CSV table of C-alpha atoms in Angstrom, one decimal:
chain,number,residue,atom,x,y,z
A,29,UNK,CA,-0.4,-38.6,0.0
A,30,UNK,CA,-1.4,-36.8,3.2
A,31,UNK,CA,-4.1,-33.7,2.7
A,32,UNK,CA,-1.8,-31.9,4.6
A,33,UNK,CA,0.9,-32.5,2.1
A,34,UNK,CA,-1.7,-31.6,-0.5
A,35,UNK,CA,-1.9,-28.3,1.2
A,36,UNK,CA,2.0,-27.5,1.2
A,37,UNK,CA,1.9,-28.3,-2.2
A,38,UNK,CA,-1.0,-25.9,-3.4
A,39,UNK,CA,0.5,-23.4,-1.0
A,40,UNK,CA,3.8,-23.4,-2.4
A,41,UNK,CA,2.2,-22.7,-5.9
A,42,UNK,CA,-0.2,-20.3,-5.3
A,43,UNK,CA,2.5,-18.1,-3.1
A,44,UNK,CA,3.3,-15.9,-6.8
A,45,UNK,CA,-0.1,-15.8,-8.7
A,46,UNK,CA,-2.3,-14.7,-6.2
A,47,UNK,CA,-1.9,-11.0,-7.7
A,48,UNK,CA,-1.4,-12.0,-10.9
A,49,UNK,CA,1.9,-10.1,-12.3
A,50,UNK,CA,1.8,-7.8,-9.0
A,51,UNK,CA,5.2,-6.1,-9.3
A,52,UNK,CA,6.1,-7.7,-12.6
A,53,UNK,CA,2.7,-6.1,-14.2
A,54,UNK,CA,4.3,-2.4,-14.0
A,55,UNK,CA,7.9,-3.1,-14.9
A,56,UNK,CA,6.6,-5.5,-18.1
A,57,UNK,CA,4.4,-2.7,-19.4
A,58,UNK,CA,7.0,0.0,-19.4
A,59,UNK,CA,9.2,-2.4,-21.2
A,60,UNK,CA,6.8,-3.7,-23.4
A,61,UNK,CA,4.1,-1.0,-24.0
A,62,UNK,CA,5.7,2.0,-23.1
A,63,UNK,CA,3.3,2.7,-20.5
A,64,UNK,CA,3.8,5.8,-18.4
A,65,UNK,CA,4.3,5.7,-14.7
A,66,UNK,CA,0.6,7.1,-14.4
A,67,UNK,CA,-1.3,4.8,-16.9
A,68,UNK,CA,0.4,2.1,-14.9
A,69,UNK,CA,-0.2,3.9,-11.4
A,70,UNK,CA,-4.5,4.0,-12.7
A,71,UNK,CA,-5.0,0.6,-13.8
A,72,UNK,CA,-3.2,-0.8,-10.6
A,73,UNK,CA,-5.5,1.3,-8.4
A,74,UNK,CA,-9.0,0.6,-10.3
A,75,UNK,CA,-8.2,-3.2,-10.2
A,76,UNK,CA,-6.8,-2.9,-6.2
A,77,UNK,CA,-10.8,-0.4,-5.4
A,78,UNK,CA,-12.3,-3.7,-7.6
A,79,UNK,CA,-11.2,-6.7,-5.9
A,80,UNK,CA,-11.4,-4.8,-2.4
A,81,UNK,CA,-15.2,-4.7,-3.2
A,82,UNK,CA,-15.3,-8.1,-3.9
A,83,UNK,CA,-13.5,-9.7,-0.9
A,84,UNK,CA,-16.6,-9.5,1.2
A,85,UNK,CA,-18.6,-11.1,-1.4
A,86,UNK,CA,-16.3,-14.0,-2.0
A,87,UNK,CA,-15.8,-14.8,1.3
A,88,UNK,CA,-20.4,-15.0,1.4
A,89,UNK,CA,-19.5,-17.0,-1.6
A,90,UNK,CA,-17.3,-19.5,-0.1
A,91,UNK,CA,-19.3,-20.2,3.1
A,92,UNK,CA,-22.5,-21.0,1.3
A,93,UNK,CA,-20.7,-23.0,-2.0
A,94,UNK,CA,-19.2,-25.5,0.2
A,95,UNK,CA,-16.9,-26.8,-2.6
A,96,UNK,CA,-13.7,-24.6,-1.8
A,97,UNK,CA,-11.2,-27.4,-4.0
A,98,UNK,CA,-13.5,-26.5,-7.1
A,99,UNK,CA,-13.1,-22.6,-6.4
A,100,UNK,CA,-9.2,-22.9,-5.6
A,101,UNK,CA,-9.2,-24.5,-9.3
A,102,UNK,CA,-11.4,-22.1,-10.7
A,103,UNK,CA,-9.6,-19.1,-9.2
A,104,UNK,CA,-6.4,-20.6,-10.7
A,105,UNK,CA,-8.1,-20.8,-13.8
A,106,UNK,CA,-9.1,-17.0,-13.7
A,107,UNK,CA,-5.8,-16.1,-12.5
A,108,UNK,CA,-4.0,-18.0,-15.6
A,109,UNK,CA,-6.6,-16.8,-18.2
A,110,UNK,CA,-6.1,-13.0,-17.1
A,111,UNK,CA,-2.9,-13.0,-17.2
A,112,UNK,CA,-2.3,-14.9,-20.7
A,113,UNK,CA,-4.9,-11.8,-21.8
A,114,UNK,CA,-2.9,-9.7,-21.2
A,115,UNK,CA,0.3,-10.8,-23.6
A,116,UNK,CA,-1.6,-9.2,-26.6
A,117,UNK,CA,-3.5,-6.7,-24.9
A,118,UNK,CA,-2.2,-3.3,-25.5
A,119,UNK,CA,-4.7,-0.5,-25.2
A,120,UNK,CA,-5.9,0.6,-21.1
A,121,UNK,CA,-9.3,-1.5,-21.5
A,122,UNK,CA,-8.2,-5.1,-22.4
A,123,UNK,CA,-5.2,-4.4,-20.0
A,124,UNK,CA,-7.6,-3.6,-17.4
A,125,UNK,CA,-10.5,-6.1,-17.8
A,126,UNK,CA,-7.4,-8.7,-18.1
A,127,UNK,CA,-5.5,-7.8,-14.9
A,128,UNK,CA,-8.7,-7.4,-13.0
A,129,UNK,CA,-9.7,-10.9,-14.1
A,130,UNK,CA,-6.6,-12.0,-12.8
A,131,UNK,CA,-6.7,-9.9,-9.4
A,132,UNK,CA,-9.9,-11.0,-8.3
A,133,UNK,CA,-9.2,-14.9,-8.7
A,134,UNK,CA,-6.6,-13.7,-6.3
A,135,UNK,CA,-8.8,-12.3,-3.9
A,136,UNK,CA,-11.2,-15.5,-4.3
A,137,UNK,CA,-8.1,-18.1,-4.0
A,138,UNK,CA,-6.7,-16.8,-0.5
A,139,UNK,CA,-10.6,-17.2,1.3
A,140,UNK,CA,-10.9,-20.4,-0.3
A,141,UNK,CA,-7.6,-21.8,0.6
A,142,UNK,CA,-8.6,-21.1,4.3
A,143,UNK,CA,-11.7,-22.7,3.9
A,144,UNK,CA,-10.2,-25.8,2.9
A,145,UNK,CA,-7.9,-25.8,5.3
A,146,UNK,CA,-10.2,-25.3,8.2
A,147,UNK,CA,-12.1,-28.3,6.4
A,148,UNK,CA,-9.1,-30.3,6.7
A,149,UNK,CA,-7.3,-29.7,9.7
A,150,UNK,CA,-10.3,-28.6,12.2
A,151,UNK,CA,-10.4,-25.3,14.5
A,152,UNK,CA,-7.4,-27.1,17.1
A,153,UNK,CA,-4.7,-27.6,14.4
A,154,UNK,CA,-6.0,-24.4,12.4
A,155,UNK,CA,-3.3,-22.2,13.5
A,156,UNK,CA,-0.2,-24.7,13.1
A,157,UNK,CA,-1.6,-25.4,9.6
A,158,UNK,CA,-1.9,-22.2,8.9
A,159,UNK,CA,1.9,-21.1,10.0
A,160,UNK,CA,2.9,-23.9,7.3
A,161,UNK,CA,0.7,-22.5,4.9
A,162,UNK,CA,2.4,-19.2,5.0
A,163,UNK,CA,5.8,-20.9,4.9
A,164,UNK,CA,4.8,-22.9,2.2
A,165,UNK,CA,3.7,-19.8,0.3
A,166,UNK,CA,6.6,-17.7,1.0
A,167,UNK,CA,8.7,-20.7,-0.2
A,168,UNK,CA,7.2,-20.6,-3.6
A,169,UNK,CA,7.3,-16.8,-3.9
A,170,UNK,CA,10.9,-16.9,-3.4
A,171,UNK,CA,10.8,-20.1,-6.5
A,172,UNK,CA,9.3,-17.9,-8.8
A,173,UNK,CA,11.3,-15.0,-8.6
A,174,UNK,CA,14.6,-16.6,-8.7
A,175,UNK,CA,12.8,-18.3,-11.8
A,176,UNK,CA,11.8,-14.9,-12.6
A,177,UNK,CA,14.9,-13.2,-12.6
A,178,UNK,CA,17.3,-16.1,-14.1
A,179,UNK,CA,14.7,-16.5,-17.0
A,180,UNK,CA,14.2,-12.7,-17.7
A,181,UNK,CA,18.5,-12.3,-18.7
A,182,UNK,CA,17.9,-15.2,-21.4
A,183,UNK,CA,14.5,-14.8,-22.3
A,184,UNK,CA,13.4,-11.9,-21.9
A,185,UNK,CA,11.0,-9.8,-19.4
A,186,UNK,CA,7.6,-12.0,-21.0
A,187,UNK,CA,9.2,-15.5,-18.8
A,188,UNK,CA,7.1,-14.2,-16.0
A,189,UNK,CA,4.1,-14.9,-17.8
A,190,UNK,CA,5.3,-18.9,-18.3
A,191,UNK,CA,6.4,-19.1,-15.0
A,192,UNK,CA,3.1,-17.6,-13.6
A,193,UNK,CA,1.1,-19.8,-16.0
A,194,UNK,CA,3.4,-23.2,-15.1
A,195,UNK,CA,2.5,-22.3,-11.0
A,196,UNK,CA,-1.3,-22.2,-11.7
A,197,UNK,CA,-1.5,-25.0,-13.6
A,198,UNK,CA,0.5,-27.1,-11.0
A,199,UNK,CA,-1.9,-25.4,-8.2
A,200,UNK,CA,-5.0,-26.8,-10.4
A,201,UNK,CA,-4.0,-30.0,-10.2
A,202,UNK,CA,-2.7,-30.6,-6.7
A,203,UNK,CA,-5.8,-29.4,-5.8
A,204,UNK,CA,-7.9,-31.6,-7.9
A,205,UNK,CA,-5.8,-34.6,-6.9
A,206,UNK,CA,-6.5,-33.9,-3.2
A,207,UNK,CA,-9.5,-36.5,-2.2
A,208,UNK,CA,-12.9,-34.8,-1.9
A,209,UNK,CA,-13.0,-36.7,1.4
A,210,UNK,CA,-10.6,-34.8,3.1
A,211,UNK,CA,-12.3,-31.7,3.4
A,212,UNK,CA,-15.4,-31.5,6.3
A,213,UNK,CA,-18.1,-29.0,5.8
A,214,UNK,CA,-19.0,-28.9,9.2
A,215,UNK,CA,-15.3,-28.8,10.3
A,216,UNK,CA,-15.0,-25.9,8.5
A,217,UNK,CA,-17.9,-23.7,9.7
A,218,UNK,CA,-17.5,-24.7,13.1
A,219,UNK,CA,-20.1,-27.0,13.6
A,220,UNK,CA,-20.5,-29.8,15.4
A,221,UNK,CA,-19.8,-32.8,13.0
A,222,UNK,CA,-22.0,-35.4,14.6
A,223,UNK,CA,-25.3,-32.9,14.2
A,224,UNK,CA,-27.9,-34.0,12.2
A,225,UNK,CA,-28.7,-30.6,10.6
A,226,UNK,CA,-27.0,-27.6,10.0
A,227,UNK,CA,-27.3,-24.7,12.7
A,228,UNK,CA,-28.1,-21.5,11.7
A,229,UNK,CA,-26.1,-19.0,10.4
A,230,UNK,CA,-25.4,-16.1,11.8
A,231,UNK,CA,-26.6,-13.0,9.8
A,232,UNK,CA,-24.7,-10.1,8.5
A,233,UNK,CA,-25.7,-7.9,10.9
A,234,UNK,CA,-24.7,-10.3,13.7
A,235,UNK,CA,-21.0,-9.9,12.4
A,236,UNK,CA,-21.2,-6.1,11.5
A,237,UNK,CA,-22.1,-5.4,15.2
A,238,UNK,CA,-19.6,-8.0,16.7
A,239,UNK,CA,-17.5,-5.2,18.0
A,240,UNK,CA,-14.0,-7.3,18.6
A,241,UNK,CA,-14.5,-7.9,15.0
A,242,UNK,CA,-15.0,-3.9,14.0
A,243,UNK,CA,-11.9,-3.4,16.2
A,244,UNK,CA,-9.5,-5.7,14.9
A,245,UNK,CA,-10.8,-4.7,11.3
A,246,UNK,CA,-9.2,-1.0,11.9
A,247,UNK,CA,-6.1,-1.9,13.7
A,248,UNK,CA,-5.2,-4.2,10.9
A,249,UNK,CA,-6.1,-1.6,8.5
A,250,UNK,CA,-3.7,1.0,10.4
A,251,UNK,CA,-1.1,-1.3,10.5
A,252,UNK,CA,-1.8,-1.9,6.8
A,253,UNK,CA,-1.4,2.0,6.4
A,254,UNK,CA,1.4,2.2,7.9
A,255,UNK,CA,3.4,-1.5,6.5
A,256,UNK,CA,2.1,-1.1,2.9
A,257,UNK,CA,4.1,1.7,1.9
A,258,UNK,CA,7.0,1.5,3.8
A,259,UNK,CA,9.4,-0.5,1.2
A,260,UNK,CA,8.2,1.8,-1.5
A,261,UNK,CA,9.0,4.8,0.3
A,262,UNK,CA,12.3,3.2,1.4
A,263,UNK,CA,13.4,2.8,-2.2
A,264,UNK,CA,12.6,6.1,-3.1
A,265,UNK,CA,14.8,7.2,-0.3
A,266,UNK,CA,17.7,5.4,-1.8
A,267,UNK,CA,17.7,6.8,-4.8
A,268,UNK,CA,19.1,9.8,-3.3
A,269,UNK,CA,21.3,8.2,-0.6
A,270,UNK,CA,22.9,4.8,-2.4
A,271,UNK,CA,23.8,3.7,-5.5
A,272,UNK,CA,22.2,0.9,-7.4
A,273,UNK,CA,18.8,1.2,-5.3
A,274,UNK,CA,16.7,-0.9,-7.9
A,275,UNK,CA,19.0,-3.9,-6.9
A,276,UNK,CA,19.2,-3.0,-3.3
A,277,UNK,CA,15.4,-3.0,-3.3
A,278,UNK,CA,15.1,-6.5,-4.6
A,279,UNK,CA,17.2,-7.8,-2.1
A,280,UNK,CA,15.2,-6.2,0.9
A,281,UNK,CA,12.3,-8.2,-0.7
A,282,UNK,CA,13.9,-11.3,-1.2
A,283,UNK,CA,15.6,-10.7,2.9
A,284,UNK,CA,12.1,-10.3,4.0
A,285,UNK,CA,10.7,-13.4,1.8
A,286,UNK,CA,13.4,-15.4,3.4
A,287,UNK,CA,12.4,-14.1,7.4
A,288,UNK,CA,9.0,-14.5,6.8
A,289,UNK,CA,9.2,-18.5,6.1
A,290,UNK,CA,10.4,-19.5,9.8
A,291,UNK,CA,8.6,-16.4,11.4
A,292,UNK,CA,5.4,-17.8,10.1
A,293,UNK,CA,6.6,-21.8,11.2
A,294,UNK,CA,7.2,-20.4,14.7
A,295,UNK,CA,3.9,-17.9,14.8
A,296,UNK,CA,1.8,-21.6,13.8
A,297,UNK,CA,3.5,-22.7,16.9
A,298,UNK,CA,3.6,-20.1,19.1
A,299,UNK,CA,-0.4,-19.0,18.2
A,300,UNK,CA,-1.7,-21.9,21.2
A,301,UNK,CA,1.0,-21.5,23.4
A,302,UNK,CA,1.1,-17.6,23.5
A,303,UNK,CA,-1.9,-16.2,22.6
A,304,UNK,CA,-3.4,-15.4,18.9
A,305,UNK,CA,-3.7,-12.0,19.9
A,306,UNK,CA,-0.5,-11.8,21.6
A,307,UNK,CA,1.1,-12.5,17.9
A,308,UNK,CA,-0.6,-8.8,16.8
A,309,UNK,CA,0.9,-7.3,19.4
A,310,UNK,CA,4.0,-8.5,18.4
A,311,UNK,CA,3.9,-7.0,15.2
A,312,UNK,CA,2.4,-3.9,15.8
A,313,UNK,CA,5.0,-3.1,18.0
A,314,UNK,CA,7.9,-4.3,15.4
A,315,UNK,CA,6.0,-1.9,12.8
A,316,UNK,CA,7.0,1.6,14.9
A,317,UNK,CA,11.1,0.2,15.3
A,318,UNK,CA,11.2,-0.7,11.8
A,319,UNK,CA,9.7,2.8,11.0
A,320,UNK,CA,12.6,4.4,13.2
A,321,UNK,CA,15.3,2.5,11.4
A,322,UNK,CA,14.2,3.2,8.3
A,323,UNK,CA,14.2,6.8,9.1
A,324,UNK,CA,17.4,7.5,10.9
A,325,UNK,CA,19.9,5.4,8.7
A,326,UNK,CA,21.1,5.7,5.6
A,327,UNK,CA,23.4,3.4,5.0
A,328,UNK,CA,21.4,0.7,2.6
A,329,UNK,CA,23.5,-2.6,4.2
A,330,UNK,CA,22.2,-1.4,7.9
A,331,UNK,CA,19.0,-0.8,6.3
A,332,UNK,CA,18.5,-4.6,5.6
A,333,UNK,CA,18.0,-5.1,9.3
A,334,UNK,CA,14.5,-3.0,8.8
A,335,UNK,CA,13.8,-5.5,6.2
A,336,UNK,CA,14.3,-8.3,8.6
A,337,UNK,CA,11.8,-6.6,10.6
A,338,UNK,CA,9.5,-6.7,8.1
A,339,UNK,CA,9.6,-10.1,7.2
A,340,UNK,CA,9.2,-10.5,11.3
A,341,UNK,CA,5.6,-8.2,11.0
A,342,UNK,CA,4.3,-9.5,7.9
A,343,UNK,CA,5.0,-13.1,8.7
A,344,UNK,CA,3.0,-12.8,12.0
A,345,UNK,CA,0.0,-11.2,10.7
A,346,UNK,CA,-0.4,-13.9,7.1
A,347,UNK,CA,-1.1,-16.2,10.2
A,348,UNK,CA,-2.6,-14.5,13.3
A,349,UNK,CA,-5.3,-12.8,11.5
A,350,UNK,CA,-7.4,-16.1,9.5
A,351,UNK,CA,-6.6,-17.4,13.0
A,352,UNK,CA,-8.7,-14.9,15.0
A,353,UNK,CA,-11.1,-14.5,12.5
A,354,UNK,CA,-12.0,-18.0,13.0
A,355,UNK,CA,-11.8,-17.6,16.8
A,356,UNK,CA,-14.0,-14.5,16.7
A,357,UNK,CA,-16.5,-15.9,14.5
A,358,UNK,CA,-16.4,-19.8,15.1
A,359,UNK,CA,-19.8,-21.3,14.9
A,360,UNK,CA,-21.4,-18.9,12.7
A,361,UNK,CA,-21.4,-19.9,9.5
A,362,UNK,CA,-20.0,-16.7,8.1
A,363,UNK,CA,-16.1,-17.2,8.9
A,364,UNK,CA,-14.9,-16.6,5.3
A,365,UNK,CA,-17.5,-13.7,4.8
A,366,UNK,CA,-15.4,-12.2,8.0
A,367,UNK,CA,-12.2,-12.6,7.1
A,368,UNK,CA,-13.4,-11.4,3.5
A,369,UNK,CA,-14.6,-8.6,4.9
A,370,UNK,CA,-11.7,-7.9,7.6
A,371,UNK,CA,-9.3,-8.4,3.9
A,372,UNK,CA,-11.0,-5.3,2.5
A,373,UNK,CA,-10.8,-2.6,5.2
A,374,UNK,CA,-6.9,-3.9,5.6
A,375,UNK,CA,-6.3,-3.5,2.2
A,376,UNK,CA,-7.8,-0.3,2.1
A,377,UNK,CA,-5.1,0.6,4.8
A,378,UNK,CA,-2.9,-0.8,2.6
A,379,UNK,CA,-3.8,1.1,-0.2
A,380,UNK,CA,-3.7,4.4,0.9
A,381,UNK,CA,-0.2,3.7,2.7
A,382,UNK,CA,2.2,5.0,-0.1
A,383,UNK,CA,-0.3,8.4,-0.7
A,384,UNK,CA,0.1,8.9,3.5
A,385,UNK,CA,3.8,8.5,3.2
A,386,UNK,CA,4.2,10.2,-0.1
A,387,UNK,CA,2.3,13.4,1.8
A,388,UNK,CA,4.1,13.0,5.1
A,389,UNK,CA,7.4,13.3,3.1
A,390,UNK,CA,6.0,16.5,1.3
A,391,UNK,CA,5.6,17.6,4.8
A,392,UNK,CA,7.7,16.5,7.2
A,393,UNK,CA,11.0,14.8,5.1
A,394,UNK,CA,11.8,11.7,4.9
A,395,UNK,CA,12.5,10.8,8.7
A,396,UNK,CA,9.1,12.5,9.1
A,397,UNK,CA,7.5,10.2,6.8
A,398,UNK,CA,8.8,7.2,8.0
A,399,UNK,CA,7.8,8.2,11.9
A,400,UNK,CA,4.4,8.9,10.6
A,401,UNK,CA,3.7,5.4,9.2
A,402,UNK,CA,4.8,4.0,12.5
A,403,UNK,CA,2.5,6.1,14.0
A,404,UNK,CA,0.0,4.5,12.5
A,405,UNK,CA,1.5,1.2,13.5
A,406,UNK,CA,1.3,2.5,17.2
A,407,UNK,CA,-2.7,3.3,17.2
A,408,UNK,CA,-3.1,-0.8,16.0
A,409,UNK,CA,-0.9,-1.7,18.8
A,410,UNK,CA,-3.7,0.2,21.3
A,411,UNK,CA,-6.3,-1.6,19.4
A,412,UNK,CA,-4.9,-4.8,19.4
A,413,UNK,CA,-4.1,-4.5,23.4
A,414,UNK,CA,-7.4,-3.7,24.1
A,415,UNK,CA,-8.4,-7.1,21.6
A,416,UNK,CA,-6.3,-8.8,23.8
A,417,UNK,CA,-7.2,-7.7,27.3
A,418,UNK,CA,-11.1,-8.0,26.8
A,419,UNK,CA,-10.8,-11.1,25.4
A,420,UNK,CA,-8.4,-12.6,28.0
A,421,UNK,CA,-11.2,-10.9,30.4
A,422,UNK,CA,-14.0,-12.8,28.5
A,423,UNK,CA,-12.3,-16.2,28.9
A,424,UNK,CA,-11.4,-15.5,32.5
A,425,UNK,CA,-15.1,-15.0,33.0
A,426,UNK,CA,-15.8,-18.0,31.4
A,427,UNK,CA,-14.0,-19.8,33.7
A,428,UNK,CA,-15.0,-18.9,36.8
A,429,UNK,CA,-18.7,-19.6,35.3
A,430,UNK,CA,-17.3,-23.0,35.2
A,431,UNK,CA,-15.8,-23.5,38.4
A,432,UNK,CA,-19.4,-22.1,39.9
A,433,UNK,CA,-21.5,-24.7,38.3
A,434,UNK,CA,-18.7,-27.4,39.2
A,435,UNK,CA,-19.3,-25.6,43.0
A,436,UNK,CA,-23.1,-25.8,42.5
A,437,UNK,CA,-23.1,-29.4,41.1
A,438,UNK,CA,-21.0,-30.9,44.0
A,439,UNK,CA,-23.2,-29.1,46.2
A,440,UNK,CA,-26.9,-30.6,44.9
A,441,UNK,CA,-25.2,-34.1,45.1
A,442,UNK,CA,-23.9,-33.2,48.9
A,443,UNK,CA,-27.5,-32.2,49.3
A,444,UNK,CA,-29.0,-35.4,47.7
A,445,UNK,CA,-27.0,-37.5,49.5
């Protein structure tokens, strides 16, 4: 079996554990434990500050372990033992220290999964792996919740802790059966493979003052602010202007699932022939039209079209951003420590997204709300133009540098001769 096709396979079952329960967590201890929408509402935002404090770490972590196949099993192995906790938890602790457990497996598996696909593939085929990763993981999110949601009206709301546990298990051991000798070290760092020894790597400082890096850090994080809250405030919206919104909420998810698996085929494709950066534009500017649909219509079935936009955004950045991280950062040693780091101030964007919307709507209503998270989306689209232009300057400098040694070389042989 090809290490590629090892890769679609732990792909498609890591796409629903990477959270743990996520969106199952809240609904299971209503249910079950007869939590209230604020006990719920704490323990989801203690766990989301912890593992954002982590995903810097990790990614330090997974540069200098060098065995990413080892952490992908052990992250699964987290992920699975926090979430089997938490069937006889019932008090906020246990809950907490089980969830969090889970959650920052999570944070762990998504830097080492990159890892070990740069290892694999190289820097060249990096961003067409990486848009079949993304389809691969979408694939298996969709899986799960169909086996979610046929399993739950026979069983009972505790199959989503089977199905959870069957995924990480399978995850475990496709990535054990993948052959250590797949996966290069110095393919994945960026180094030259023929070297003797290792380069140096670059220090932390070196990436905290690498200034593309800062700047792509806060666009994502405003588009983050402005995409993360967006389907919750959506639903909240059509509980006062449709009937049935719980199920017309899970099929916006499942419409934007579905988008997001050829979006993220084509953005794999499209990331060498277009321009990485290019790809965040394009979703930044579908973040601010989504934003406008979703304010100025009400009818839910011309709602799903804001949806499809969605899956459009969301689909783009799971690929474009690992993609310039490595571009931005190639060579220095510290690749997963960036994109670790780039993770966090996202999802702190991401985080504070349904608080900004909730307070725009207290403010402004809902159209207001929803033209105030594309605002946000706006301010990342200057950002990422401005990624895009200096770094299309940068290479267009490089260039000419090129064509003047050429000029100077031809000249000293002229000369010699």
């Amino acid at each position: 079996m090809a290490p590629t096709t090892h890769l679609a396979l732990i792909n498609v079952f890591i796409g629903d554990i990477q959270g743990g329960l996520g969106p199952f967590l809240g609904t299971w201890l209503a249910q079950m434990r007869q939590w209230s929408p604020s006990e719920v509402g704490l323990v989801t935002t203690l766990v989301g500050a912890g593992t954002l404090l982590l995903s810097g770490p990790f990614g330090a972590l997974v540069d200098r372990f060098g065995h990413p196949r080892l952490l992908i099993a052990g992250s699964c192995a987290a992920i699975l033992a926090g979430t089997l906790l938490l069937m006889p938890a019932h008090s906020f602790v246990p809950v907490l220290a089980a969830q969090f457990l889970a959650a920052a497996g999570g944070t762990l598996l998504l830097l080492a999964v990159t890892a070990l696909t740069l290892g694999v593939v190289g820097k060249q085929a990096f961003p067409r792996q990486q848009g079949r990763n993304q389809a691969f993981n979408h694939v298996g999110i969709l899986i799960a919740a169909g086996l979610i949601a046929v399993g739950t009206a026979r069983v009972g709301p505790e199959v989503a802790f089977w199905v959870l546990g069957g995924m990480a298990a399978a995850a475990i051991v496709a990535t054990l059966a993948m052959p250590a000798g797949s996966w290069n070290r110095r393919r994945a760092v960026g180094w030259k493979e023929e070297d003797e020894e290792e380069p140096p790597r670059s220090s932390f400082a070196q990436l905290l003052t690498n200034r593309r890096l800062l700047v792509l850090a806060v666009a994502l994080a405003l588009f983050q602010l402005g995409n993360g809250g967006m389907l919750t405030l959506l639903g909240q919206k059509l509980v006062r202007t449709a009937d049935d919104p719980t199920a017309w909420t899970a099929r916006y998810v499942m419409v934007a699932q579905l988008v997001m698996v050829p979006v993220a085929l084509a953005a794999g494709s499209l990331a060498d022939r277009r321009g990485r950066r290019q790809l965040l534009i394009a979703a930044c500017l579908v973040l601010p039209v989504r934003a406008l649909l979703s304010a100025f219509i009400d009818d839910p079935f011309w709602l799903i079209s804001a949806e499809i936009l969605d899956g459009v955004a969301s689909g783009i950045i799971g690929v474009a951003v690992p993609v310039v991280v490595a571009d931005l950062t190639w060579g220095s040693g510290r690749t997963q420590t960036a994109l670790g780091s780039v993770n966090a101030v996202q999802g702190a964007g991401g985080a504070l997204s349904a608080w900004y919307g909730g307070l725009a709507q207290g403010w402004f209503g809902w159209a207001g709300a929803f033209l105030a998270l594309g605002a946000a989306g706006l301010v990342a689209l200057v950002l990422v133009w401005w990624l895009a232009a200096t770094t299309e300057d940068s290479r267009s400098q490089r260039r000419r540098h090129r064509r003047e040694e050429r000029r100077r070389a031809t000249r000293s042989a002229e000369t010699a001769a």
